[in-house]
């Protein structure tokens, strides 16, 4: 019953995080839940999603993700990816930020450009900070406040924030377009 070309995302009011179902090869889906919750709670969310789509769990695994924001290296240190917090805090995405950080380090070393300046040019510093700010808000919110926020979130905002490719100017435009929503985030 899963549409092959659509990813499903679920927000749980009792969790700062989300669940997902990704279609895979014929008859299989990848599903999971991630966020700031204990392992038992996350496992129950996974089983709940599996029951919802009548899926049998074949394999279950997980690991903690460093999603607490950037920790830029000292001069002369060479680290990329999750080692320096290159993970989108709201979505847990680490592959694309890891690649972009590696690319940034390469250009910094080969071209002698500022590592920090290149990170800013790619928008990673800003988007990680933006998602971290949202996570911190959600951590302080009650389950009812999170539910209200999720239900009132404009789809355009959810897509852009989770894609983590916003500029400051684009955020300003979204705030102007959806002031009521952003007022809930205490912007």
PDB file of N, CA and C in Angstrom, residues 18 20 22 65-67 81-82 85-101 124 127-128 131 159-165:
ATOM      1  N   UNK A  18      11.235  12.684  14.327  1.00  0.00           N
ATOM      2  CA  UNK A  18      10.210  12.299  13.367  1.00  0.00           C
ATOM      3  C   UNK A  18      10.389  10.847  12.954  1.00  0.00           C
ATOM      4  N   UNK A  20       9.830   8.066   9.481  1.00  0.00           N
ATOM      5  CA  UNK A  20       9.837   8.099   8.021  1.00  0.00           C
ATOM      6  C   UNK A  20       9.584   6.713   7.449  1.00  0.00           C
ATOM      7  N   UNK A  22      10.454   5.129   3.606  1.00  0.00           N
ATOM      8  CA  UNK A  22      11.021   5.296   2.276  1.00  0.00           C
ATOM      9  C   UNK A  22      10.721   4.044   1.472  1.00  0.00           C
ATOM     10  N   UNK A  65      23.441   9.934  16.874  1.00  0.00           N
ATOM     11  CA  UNK A  65      23.970  10.873  15.893  1.00  0.00           C
ATOM     12  C   UNK A  65      24.341  12.162  16.622  1.00  0.00           C
ATOM     13  N   UNK A  66      25.498  12.713  16.308  1.00  0.00           N
ATOM     14  CA  UNK A  66      25.940  13.973  16.914  1.00  0.00           C
ATOM     15  C   UNK A  66      25.217  15.122  16.229  1.00  0.00           C
ATOM     16  N   UNK A  67      24.146  15.594  16.830  1.00  0.00           N
ATOM     17  CA  UNK A  67      23.332  16.638  16.197  1.00  0.00           C
ATOM     18  C   UNK A  67      23.233  17.877  17.076  1.00  0.00           C
ATOM     19  N   UNK A  81      32.558  15.952   8.480  1.00  0.00           N
ATOM     20  CA  UNK A  81      31.370  15.180   8.805  1.00  0.00           C
ATOM     21  C   UNK A  81      30.957  15.262  10.252  1.00  0.00           C
ATOM     22  N   UNK A  82      30.476  14.146  10.741  1.00  0.00           N
ATOM     23  CA  UNK A  82      29.931  14.098  12.092  1.00  0.00           C
ATOM     24  C   UNK A  82      30.988  14.410  13.150  1.00  0.00           C
ATOM     25  N   UNK A  85      30.371  17.815  13.914  1.00  0.00           N
ATOM     26  CA  UNK A  85      28.962  18.190  14.065  1.00  0.00           C
ATOM     27  C   UNK A  85      28.281  18.533  12.770  1.00  0.00           C
ATOM     28  N   UNK A  86      28.800  18.057  11.645  1.00  0.00           N
ATOM     29  CA  UNK A  86      28.203  18.342  10.336  1.00  0.00           C
ATOM     30  C   UNK A  86      26.997  17.439  10.118  1.00  0.00           C
ATOM     31  N   UNK A  87      25.996  17.632  10.959  1.00  0.00           N
ATOM     32  CA  UNK A  87      24.747  16.884  10.898  1.00  0.00           C
ATOM     33  C   UNK A  87      23.630  17.903  11.043  1.00  0.00           C
ATOM     34  N   UNK A  88      22.599  17.760  10.231  1.00  0.00           N
ATOM     35  CA  UNK A  88      21.459  18.654  10.348  1.00  0.00           C
ATOM     36  C   UNK A  88      20.667  18.246  11.604  1.00  0.00           C
ATOM     37  N   UNK A  89      20.614  19.097  12.614  1.00  0.00           N
ATOM     38  CA  UNK A  89      20.036  18.717  13.905  1.00  0.00           C
ATOM     39  C   UNK A  89      18.565  18.312  13.862  1.00  0.00           C
ATOM     40  N   UNK A  90      17.769  18.887  12.990  1.00  0.00           N
ATOM     41  CA  UNK A  90      16.338  18.581  12.955  1.00  0.00           C
ATOM     42  C   UNK A  90      16.063  17.269  12.235  1.00  0.00           C
ATOM     43  N   UNK A  91      16.821  16.997  11.178  1.00  0.00           N
ATOM     44  CA  UNK A  91      16.557  15.809  10.364  1.00  0.00           C
ATOM     45  C   UNK A  91      17.531  14.663  10.616  1.00  0.00           C
ATOM     46  N   UNK A  92      18.674  14.946  11.240  1.00  0.00           N
ATOM     47  CA  UNK A  92      19.681  13.916  11.450  1.00  0.00           C
ATOM     48  C   UNK A  92      20.481  13.595  10.198  1.00  0.00           C
ATOM     49  N   UNK A  93      20.276  14.359   9.144  1.00  0.00           N
ATOM     50  CA  UNK A  93      20.986  14.115   7.890  1.00  0.00           C
ATOM     51  C   UNK A  93      22.466  14.422   8.070  1.00  0.00           C
ATOM     52  N   UNK A  94      23.318  13.486   7.660  1.00  0.00           N
ATOM     53  CA  UNK A  94      24.744  13.693   7.803  1.00  0.00           C
ATOM     54  C   UNK A  94      25.547  13.449   6.548  1.00  0.00           C
ATOM     55  N   UNK A  95      24.976  12.727   5.584  1.00  0.00           N
ATOM     56  CA  UNK A  95      25.753  12.378   4.393  1.00  0.00           C
ATOM     57  C   UNK A  95      26.074  13.610   3.551  1.00  0.00           C
ATOM     58  N   UNK A  96      25.056  14.363   3.182  1.00  0.00           N
ATOM     59  CA  UNK A  96      25.300  15.554   2.347  1.00  0.00           C
ATOM     60  C   UNK A  96      26.162  16.581   3.077  1.00  0.00           C
ATOM     61  N   UNK A  97      25.859  16.914   4.347  1.00  0.00           N
ATOM     62  CA  UNK A  97      26.751  17.849   5.039  1.00  0.00           C
ATOM     63  C   UNK A  97      28.182  17.317   5.134  1.00  0.00           C
ATOM     64  N   UNK A  98      28.342  16.008   5.330  1.00  0.00           N
ATOM     65  CA  UNK A  98      29.685  15.431   5.388  1.00  0.00           C
ATOM     66  C   UNK A  98      30.439  15.615   4.084  1.00  0.00           C
ATOM     67  N   UNK A  99      29.768  15.362   2.968  1.00  0.00           N
ATOM     68  CA  UNK A  99      30.395  15.570   1.661  1.00  0.00           C
ATOM     69  C   UNK A  99      30.747  17.040   1.449  1.00  0.00           C
ATOM     70  N   UNK A 100      29.834  17.926   1.809  1.00  0.00           N
ATOM     71  CA  UNK A 100      30.099  19.354   1.620  1.00  0.00           C
ATOM     72  C   UNK A 100      31.240  19.841   2.516  1.00  0.00           C
ATOM     73  N   UNK A 101      31.325  19.293   3.720  1.00  0.00           N
ATOM     74  CA  UNK A 101      32.444  19.664   4.590  1.00  0.00           C
ATOM     75  C   UNK A 101      33.757  19.149   4.023  1.00  0.00           C
ATOM     76  N   UNK A 124      26.145  25.958   4.997  1.00  0.00           N
ATOM     77  CA  UNK A 124      26.051  24.909   6.007  1.00  0.00           C
ATOM     78  C   UNK A 124      25.986  25.473   7.421  1.00  0.00           C
ATOM     79  N   UNK A 127      22.435  26.916   7.974  1.00  0.00           N
ATOM     80  CA  UNK A 127      21.355  25.923   8.007  1.00  0.00           C
ATOM     81  C   UNK A 127      21.448  25.004   9.219  1.00  0.00           C
ATOM     82  N   UNK A 128      22.650  24.650   9.633  1.00  0.00           N
ATOM     83  CA  UNK A 128      22.803  23.853  10.851  1.00  0.00           C
ATOM     84  C   UNK A 128      22.350  24.666  12.054  1.00  0.00           C
ATOM     85  N   UNK A 131      18.448  24.902  12.021  1.00  0.00           N
ATOM     86  CA  UNK A 131      17.807  23.680  12.491  1.00  0.00           C
ATOM     87  C   UNK A 131      18.035  23.471  13.984  1.00  0.00           C
ATOM     88  N   UNK A 159       9.444  21.876   3.871  1.00  0.00           N
ATOM     89  CA  UNK A 159      10.313  21.384   2.806  1.00  0.00           C
ATOM     90  C   UNK A 159      11.650  22.123   2.794  1.00  0.00           C
ATOM     91  N   UNK A 160      11.596  23.427   2.900  1.00  0.00           N
ATOM     92  CA  UNK A 160      12.826  24.223   2.803  1.00  0.00           C
ATOM     93  C   UNK A 160      13.721  24.049   4.024  1.00  0.00           C
ATOM     94  N   UNK A 161      13.114  24.006   5.201  1.00  0.00           N
ATOM     95  CA  UNK A 161      13.922  23.838   6.417  1.00  0.00           C
ATOM     96  C   UNK A 161      14.545  22.445   6.446  1.00  0.00           C
ATOM     97  N   UNK A 162      13.776  21.421   6.115  1.00  0.00           N
ATOM     98  CA  UNK A 162      14.327  20.064   6.150  1.00  0.00           C
ATOM     99  C   UNK A 162      15.332  19.820   5.027  1.00  0.00           C
ATOM    100  N   UNK A 163      15.188  20.502   3.906  1.00  0.00           N
ATOM    101  CA  UNK A 163      16.171  20.379   2.822  1.00  0.00           C
ATOM    102  C   UNK A 163      17.482  21.059   3.196  1.00  0.00           C
ATOM    103  N   UNK A 164      17.417  21.981   4.150  1.00  0.00           N
ATOM    104  CA  UNK A 164      18.612  22.654   4.677  1.00  0.00           C
ATOM    105  C   UNK A 164      19.412  23.361   3.592  1.00  0.00           C
ATOM    106  N   UNK A 165      18.693  24.098   2.751  1.00  0.00           N
ATOM    107  CA  UNK A 165      19.381  24.856   1.710  1.00  0.00           C
ATOM    108  C   UNK A 165      18.871  26.294   1.648  1.00  0.00           C
TER     109      UNK A 165
END
